[in-house]
Amino acid sequence: MELTLTPMTERELARLREPLEVGYAEDLAAHRSMSPEAARERSAEQLRELLPAGAATERVLLRVARVDDAEVGWIWVALPANADTRQAWINNIEVHPEHRGRGHARRMIQLIEAELAELGVPELGLNVFGTNTVAIGLYRSLGFEVRSQQMAKRIDPPR
């Protein structure tokens, strides 16, 4: 039962795009004080900008994770734009709910790191919402370090 990463097809991306857009919009609304409508619009806009050619977008690694023949999740990594930007970026990593808790996210990151090393990419970055403590623990255990933090505080209106 070895996890493998394979290039994502356009058909697979089409199937995953809606849940990605909805999930990111929910996170934006919850963590960035955006209305659900504005968050959904921003999420769709970012997907169009970041994946203009879909699964065939240059400088993007879209990989589906499989164990045997079962799809267990996927990962989306943007390669550095040029020699001055030497860091690849995890735009999204997802383990399908029924497959969580089995180490699949860890293995996906390890496999993508190996692929990036073969490409000569020396660094991998990501963003994680501060409330996602499970992911934060995983990323720390894989050697990711905090480089910056964004903080916010809700202000109650006067009574």
XYZ file of N, CA and C in Angstrom:
477
model
N 0.834 -1.192 0.000
C 0.000 0.000 0.000
C 0.874 1.249 0.000
N 1.575 1.473 -1.064
C 2.442 2.648 -1.192
C 1.670 3.788 -1.836
N 1.785 4.970 -1.271
C 1.169 6.153 -1.855
C 2.011 6.630 -3.027
N 1.358 6.967 -4.110
C 2.046 7.510 -5.284
C 1.393 8.825 -5.683
N 2.167 9.670 -6.358
C 1.653 10.916 -6.925
C 1.734 10.804 -8.438
N 0.633 11.118 -9.101
C 0.599 11.108 -10.560
C 0.080 12.460 -11.049
N 0.520 12.895 -12.234
C 0.033 14.171 -12.767
C -1.492 14.180 -12.876
N -2.084 15.292 -12.471
C -3.525 15.453 -12.514
C -3.982 15.711 -13.947
N -5.072 15.076 -14.319
C -5.653 15.320 -15.630
C -6.625 16.501 -15.560
N -6.983 17.011 -16.706
C -7.960 18.107 -16.757
C -9.305 17.653 -16.180
N -9.654 16.428 -16.447
C -10.922 15.890 -15.924
C -10.901 15.827 -14.395
N -9.767 15.393 -13.832
C -9.650 15.343 -12.372
C -9.713 16.747 -11.780
N -9.031 17.697 -12.420
C -9.074 19.078 -11.935
C -10.490 19.628 -11.986
N -11.215 19.357 -13.056
C -12.592 19.842 -13.178
C -13.450 19.324 -12.016
N -13.233 18.077 -11.629
C -13.990 17.474 -10.526
C -13.609 18.082 -9.172
N -12.340 18.443 -9.010
C -11.851 18.960 -7.729
C -11.992 20.478 -7.597
N -12.190 21.167 -8.697
C -12.186 22.626 -8.706
C -13.296 23.229 -7.832
N -14.507 22.729 -7.956
C -15.632 23.257 -7.180
C -15.410 23.113 -5.672
N -15.064 21.903 -5.178
C -14.815 21.799 -3.738
C -13.653 22.686 -3.278
N -12.627 22.843 -4.112
C -11.509 23.713 -3.770
C -11.979 25.156 -3.647
N -12.735 25.611 -4.623
C -13.239 26.984 -4.616
C -14.130 27.242 -3.402
N -15.016 26.315 -3.108
C -15.930 26.464 -1.973
C -15.154 26.438 -0.654
N -14.237 25.484 -0.503
C -13.467 25.377 0.736
C -12.614 26.600 1.002
N -11.964 27.103 -0.046
C -11.134 28.298 0.128
C -12.005 29.509 0.447
N -13.162 29.608 -0.182
C -14.078 30.710 0.101
C -14.540 30.668 1.562
N -14.818 29.486 2.066
C -15.225 29.357 3.475
C -14.105 29.822 4.401
N -12.860 29.446 4.078
C -11.724 29.888 4.886
C -11.553 31.406 4.812
N -11.693 31.973 3.623
C -11.581 33.429 3.478
C -12.647 34.144 4.299
N -13.871 33.657 4.232
C -14.958 34.287 4.977
C -14.719 34.186 6.483
N -14.223 33.035 6.926
C -14.012 32.823 8.359
C -12.798 33.567 8.897
N -11.737 33.686 8.090
C -10.475 34.191 8.605
C -10.073 35.568 8.080
N -10.742 36.053 7.076
C -10.348 37.331 6.491
C -11.474 38.351 6.501
N -12.501 38.092 7.295
C -13.619 39.018 7.469
C -14.260 39.422 6.141
N -14.412 38.477 5.248
C -15.071 38.725 3.970
C -16.480 38.145 4.026
N -17.393 38.767 3.295
C -18.729 38.190 3.192
C -18.615 36.881 2.399
N -19.537 35.957 2.593
C -19.486 34.708 1.822
C -19.489 34.955 0.313
N -20.240 35.934 -0.140
C -20.310 36.232 -1.572
C -18.967 36.760 -2.079
N -18.384 37.701 -1.353
C -17.090 38.267 -1.753
C -16.005 37.200 -1.698
N -16.064 36.339 -0.690
C -15.073 35.273 -0.555
C -15.181 34.287 -1.718
N -16.392 33.945 -2.108
C -16.578 33.011 -3.228
C -16.053 33.631 -4.524
N -16.341 34.915 -4.719
C -15.854 35.606 -5.911
C -14.331 35.654 -5.932
N -13.726 35.978 -4.786
C -12.265 36.043 -4.701
C -11.633 34.673 -4.921
N -12.235 33.642 -4.365
C -11.725 32.289 -4.532
C -11.733 31.887 -6.011
N -12.834 32.125 -6.701
C -12.935 31.787 -8.128
C -11.936 32.591 -8.947
N -11.782 33.873 -8.603
C -10.840 34.746 -9.313
C -9.400 34.245 -9.151
N -9.038 33.871 -7.940
C -7.679 33.384 -7.703
C -7.417 32.082 -8.464
N -8.387 31.199 -8.505
C -8.204 29.958 -9.255
C -7.999 30.238 -10.739
N -8.771 31.170 -11.283
C -8.596 31.520 -12.701
C -7.210 32.108 -12.942
N -6.740 32.965 -12.030
C -5.427 33.594 -12.175
C -4.288 32.586 -12.035
N -4.399 31.684 -11.076
C -3.309 30.756 -10.773
C -3.266 29.540 -11.692
N -4.403 29.212 -12.295
C -4.463 28.057 -13.193
C -5.092 28.462 -14.531
N -4.482 29.417 -15.240
C -5.104 29.911 -16.475
C -5.252 28.848 -17.558
N -4.395 27.858 -17.562
C -4.483 26.770 -18.556
C -4.905 25.462 -17.887
N -5.574 25.575 -16.757
C -6.029 24.377 -16.052
C -4.876 23.487 -15.637
N -5.051 22.188 -15.815
C -4.027 21.218 -15.414
C -2.744 21.364 -16.231
N -2.822 22.048 -17.370
C -1.648 22.231 -18.231
C -0.912 23.547 -17.950
N -1.275 24.252 -16.885
C -0.618 25.512 -16.549
C 0.869 25.279 -16.309
N 1.687 26.111 -16.958
C 3.133 26.003 -16.792
C 3.552 26.387 -15.381
N 4.649 25.805 -14.922
C 5.258 26.088 -13.624
C 4.352 25.684 -12.459
N 3.480 24.726 -12.718
C 2.573 24.218 -11.693
C 2.655 22.696 -11.680
N 2.749 22.141 -10.487
C 2.681 20.689 -10.316
C 1.340 20.380 -9.657
N 0.460 19.748 -10.383
C -0.804 19.258 -9.837
C -0.692 17.745 -9.806
N -0.760 17.167 -8.623
C -0.561 15.731 -8.473
C -1.713 15.120 -7.683
N -2.153 13.962 -8.141
C -3.181 13.191 -7.448
C -2.480 12.107 -6.645
N -2.876 11.947 -5.404
C -2.311 10.915 -4.530
C -3.213 9.689 -4.568
N -2.564 8.547 -4.770
C -3.319 7.297 -4.823
C -2.624 6.250 -3.949
N -3.435 5.426 -3.337
C -2.962 4.223 -2.665
C -3.663 3.087 -3.383
N -2.873 2.232 -3.990
C -3.385 1.223 -4.911
C -4.144 1.984 -6.005
N -5.398 1.695 -6.230
C -6.160 2.408 -7.255
C -7.060 3.492 -6.669
N -7.051 3.660 -5.367
C -7.945 4.620 -4.715
C -7.301 5.999 -4.637
N -8.034 7.004 -5.095
C -7.578 8.390 -4.933
C -7.795 8.784 -3.484
N -6.709 9.236 -2.830
C -6.806 9.609 -1.418
C -6.668 11.108 -1.199
N -6.216 11.839 -2.213
C -6.058 13.282 -2.066
C -5.293 13.856 -3.235
N -4.802 15.088 -3.054
C -4.054 15.747 -4.117
C -3.258 16.915 -3.552
N -2.282 17.350 -4.346
C -1.422 18.465 -3.944
C -1.171 19.355 -5.161
N -1.099 20.663 -4.893
C -0.897 21.669 -5.938
C 0.278 22.536 -5.511
N 1.343 22.507 -6.307
C 2.559 23.256 -5.989
C 2.910 24.177 -7.158
N 3.189 25.435 -6.851
C 3.670 26.391 -7.855
C 5.186 26.396 -7.811
N 5.795 26.237 -8.967
C 7.255 26.277 -9.064
C 7.729 27.721 -9.035
N 8.992 27.952 -8.659
C 9.520 29.315 -8.661
C 9.371 29.952 -10.045
N 9.016 31.234 -10.057
C 8.802 31.945 -11.327
C 10.103 32.196 -12.067
N 11.196 32.363 -11.311
C 12.490 32.648 -11.942
C 13.606 32.308 -10.965
N 14.836 32.526 -11.387
C 15.997 32.175 -10.562
C 16.068 33.001 -9.277
N 15.494 34.201 -9.287
C 15.508 35.037 -8.081
C 14.549 34.515 -7.017
N 13.493 33.822 -7.448
C 12.524 33.248 -6.515
C 12.777 31.759 -6.485
N 13.492 31.311 -5.527
C 13.935 29.916 -5.511
C 13.008 29.018 -4.701
N 11.895 29.565 -4.266
C 10.990 28.817 -3.408
C 9.750 28.359 -4.180
N 9.479 27.060 -4.134
C 8.204 26.540 -4.624
C 7.173 26.791 -3.525
N 5.912 26.703 -3.887
C 4.857 27.061 -2.942
C 3.726 26.056 -3.012
N 3.339 25.508 -1.867
C 2.164 24.634 -1.818
C 0.932 25.530 -1.800
N 0.195 25.524 -2.887
C -1.050 26.291 -2.941
C -2.185 25.545 -2.265
N -2.150 24.228 -2.327
C -3.189 23.450 -1.676
C -2.716 22.002 -1.512
N -3.109 21.427 -0.413
C -2.922 19.993 -0.199
C -4.203 19.509 0.444
N -4.714 18.426 -0.070
C -6.002 17.924 0.407
C -5.948 16.412 0.511
N -6.365 15.899 1.661
C -6.589 14.469 1.820
C -8.098 14.321 1.978
N -8.696 13.486 1.152
C -10.148 13.307 1.215
C -10.538 12.814 2.616
N -11.651 13.324 3.154
C -12.019 13.044 4.553
C -11.968 11.575 4.958
N -12.402 10.691 4.095
C -12.437 9.274 4.460
C -11.050 8.627 4.506
N -10.024 9.368 4.088
C -8.659 8.829 4.082
C -7.725 9.554 5.062
N -8.274 10.462 5.855
C -7.443 11.236 6.782
C -6.973 10.389 7.961
N -5.889 10.873 8.591
C -5.368 10.203 9.773
C -4.508 8.986 9.485
N -4.047 8.848 8.238
C -3.246 7.680 7.863
C -1.852 8.064 7.366
N -1.473 9.336 7.528
C -0.140 9.762 7.111
C -0.025 10.136 5.640
N -1.149 10.244 4.937
C -1.098 10.531 3.506
C -0.570 11.935 3.201
N -0.960 12.929 3.982
C -0.463 14.293 3.728
C 1.052 14.341 3.905
N 1.540 13.708 4.948
C 2.992 13.650 5.182
C 3.698 13.031 3.977
N 3.184 11.913 3.500
C 3.829 11.222 2.386
C 3.742 12.047 1.100
N 2.614 12.735 0.883
C 2.501 13.591 -0.304
C 3.569 14.677 -0.282
N 3.766 15.293 0.870
C 4.780 16.351 0.974
C 6.173 15.765 0.758
N 6.438 14.617 1.326
C 7.753 13.997 1.122
C 7.997 13.684 -0.351
N 6.992 13.176 -1.029
C 7.153 12.852 -2.452
C 7.306 14.110 -3.307
N 6.572 15.173 -2.983
C 6.699 16.401 -3.767
C 8.052 17.044 -3.488
N 8.549 16.934 -2.262
C 9.891 17.437 -1.959
C 10.941 16.709 -2.805
N 10.799 15.407 -2.957
C 11.738 14.642 -3.776
C 11.667 15.092 -5.234
N 10.474 15.339 -5.730
C 10.315 15.819 -7.103
C 10.945 17.203 -7.265
N 10.730 18.064 -6.278
C 11.317 19.408 -6.329
C 12.842 19.342 -6.265
N 13.374 18.455 -5.439
C 14.829 18.303 -5.353
C 15.402 17.902 -6.709
N 14.717 16.994 -7.404
C 15.166 16.587 -8.740
C 15.143 17.757 -9.721
N 14.232 18.691 -9.514
C 14.131 19.873 -10.375
C 15.105 20.975 -9.958
N 15.811 20.764 -8.843
C 16.764 21.759 -8.362
C 16.140 22.886 -7.563
N 14.938 22.696 -7.074
C 14.263 23.716 -6.269
C 14.697 23.537 -4.817
N 15.295 24.569 -4.214
C 15.894 24.401 -2.891
C 14.971 24.648 -1.694
N 13.761 25.170 -1.918
C 12.934 25.531 -0.765
C 11.458 25.394 -1.108
N 10.661 25.044 -0.102
C 9.223 24.874 -0.256
C 8.522 25.668 0.840
N 7.542 26.469 0.459
C 6.792 27.269 1.419
C 5.305 26.982 1.333
N 4.559 27.511 2.308
C 3.109 27.378 2.337
C 2.523 28.368 3.326
N 1.233 28.588 3.206
C 0.467 29.336 4.199
C -0.454 28.349 4.908
N -0.724 28.601 6.158
C -1.675 27.772 6.895
C -2.447 28.696 7.831
N -3.758 28.532 7.865
C -4.567 29.322 8.782
C -4.227 28.913 10.212
N -4.122 29.890 11.095
C -3.683 29.657 12.465
C -4.559 28.718 13.262
N -5.805 28.558 12.864
C -6.706 27.660 13.587
C -6.554 26.202 13.161
N -5.768 25.948 12.122
C -5.591 24.581 11.621
C -4.430 23.910 12.353
N -4.660 23.589 13.612
C -3.589 23.094 14.468
C -3.054 21.729 14.027
N -3.897 20.903 13.445
C -3.428 19.596 12.961
C -2.401 19.808 11.853
N -2.728 20.674 10.887
C -1.791 20.936 9.782
C -0.522 21.598 10.304
N -0.656 22.529 11.225
C 0.524 23.212 11.771
C 1.468 22.190 12.405
N 0.919 21.256 13.169
C 1.740 20.208 13.779
C 2.434 19.343 12.735
N 1.710 18.996 11.683
C 2.300 18.204 10.603
C 3.443 18.961 9.950
N 3.206 20.217 9.580
C 4.225 20.989 8.882
C 5.468 21.181 9.754
N 5.277 21.452 11.026
C 6.431 21.589 11.927
C 7.213 20.288 12.005
N 6.504 19.162 12.076
C 7.191 17.871 12.180
C 7.954 17.540 10.898
N 7.579 18.169 9.785
C 8.279 17.969 8.513
C 9.396 18.989 8.306
N 9.599 19.874 9.288
C 10.710 20.814 9.205
C 10.363 22.202 8.715
N 9.085 22.496 8.486
C 8.703 23.856 8.105
C 8.866 24.774 9.310
N 9.275 26.004 9.039
C 9.476 27.004 10.086
C 8.586 28.210 9.823
N 8.165 28.865 10.892
C 7.392 30.099 10.747
C 8.338 31.197 10.282
N 7.993 31.835 9.172
C 8.800 32.939 8.643
C 8.100 34.279 8.828
N 6.779 34.246 8.893
C 6.006 35.466 9.148
C 4.668 35.054 9.726
N 4.008 35.995 10.350
C 2.687 35.727 10.898
C 1.782 36.896 10.568
N 0.541 36.575 10.305
C -0.473 37.596 10.103
C -1.456 37.433 11.244
N -1.718 38.514 11.953
C -2.604 38.432 13.097
C -3.786 39.377 12.889
N -4.899 39.033 13.516
C -6.080 39.875 13.426
C -6.865 39.768 14.731
N -7.654 40.771 14.966
C -8.515 40.788 16.149
C -9.858 41.358 15.734
N -10.925 40.706 16.127
C -12.258 41.222 15.857
C -12.556 42.335 16.870
N -13.166 43.387 16.403
C -13.532 44.511 17.268
C -15.048 44.566 17.363
N -15.537 44.485 18.581
C -16.985 44.551 18.783
C -17.457 45.986 18.633
N -18.622 46.201 18.018
C -19.146 47.562 17.893
C -19.551 48.102 19.268
N -19.554 49.419 19.422
C -19.957 49.994 20.710
C -21.408 49.642 21.018
N -21.702 49.560 22.288
C -23.073 49.194 22.707
C -23.846 50.412 23.097
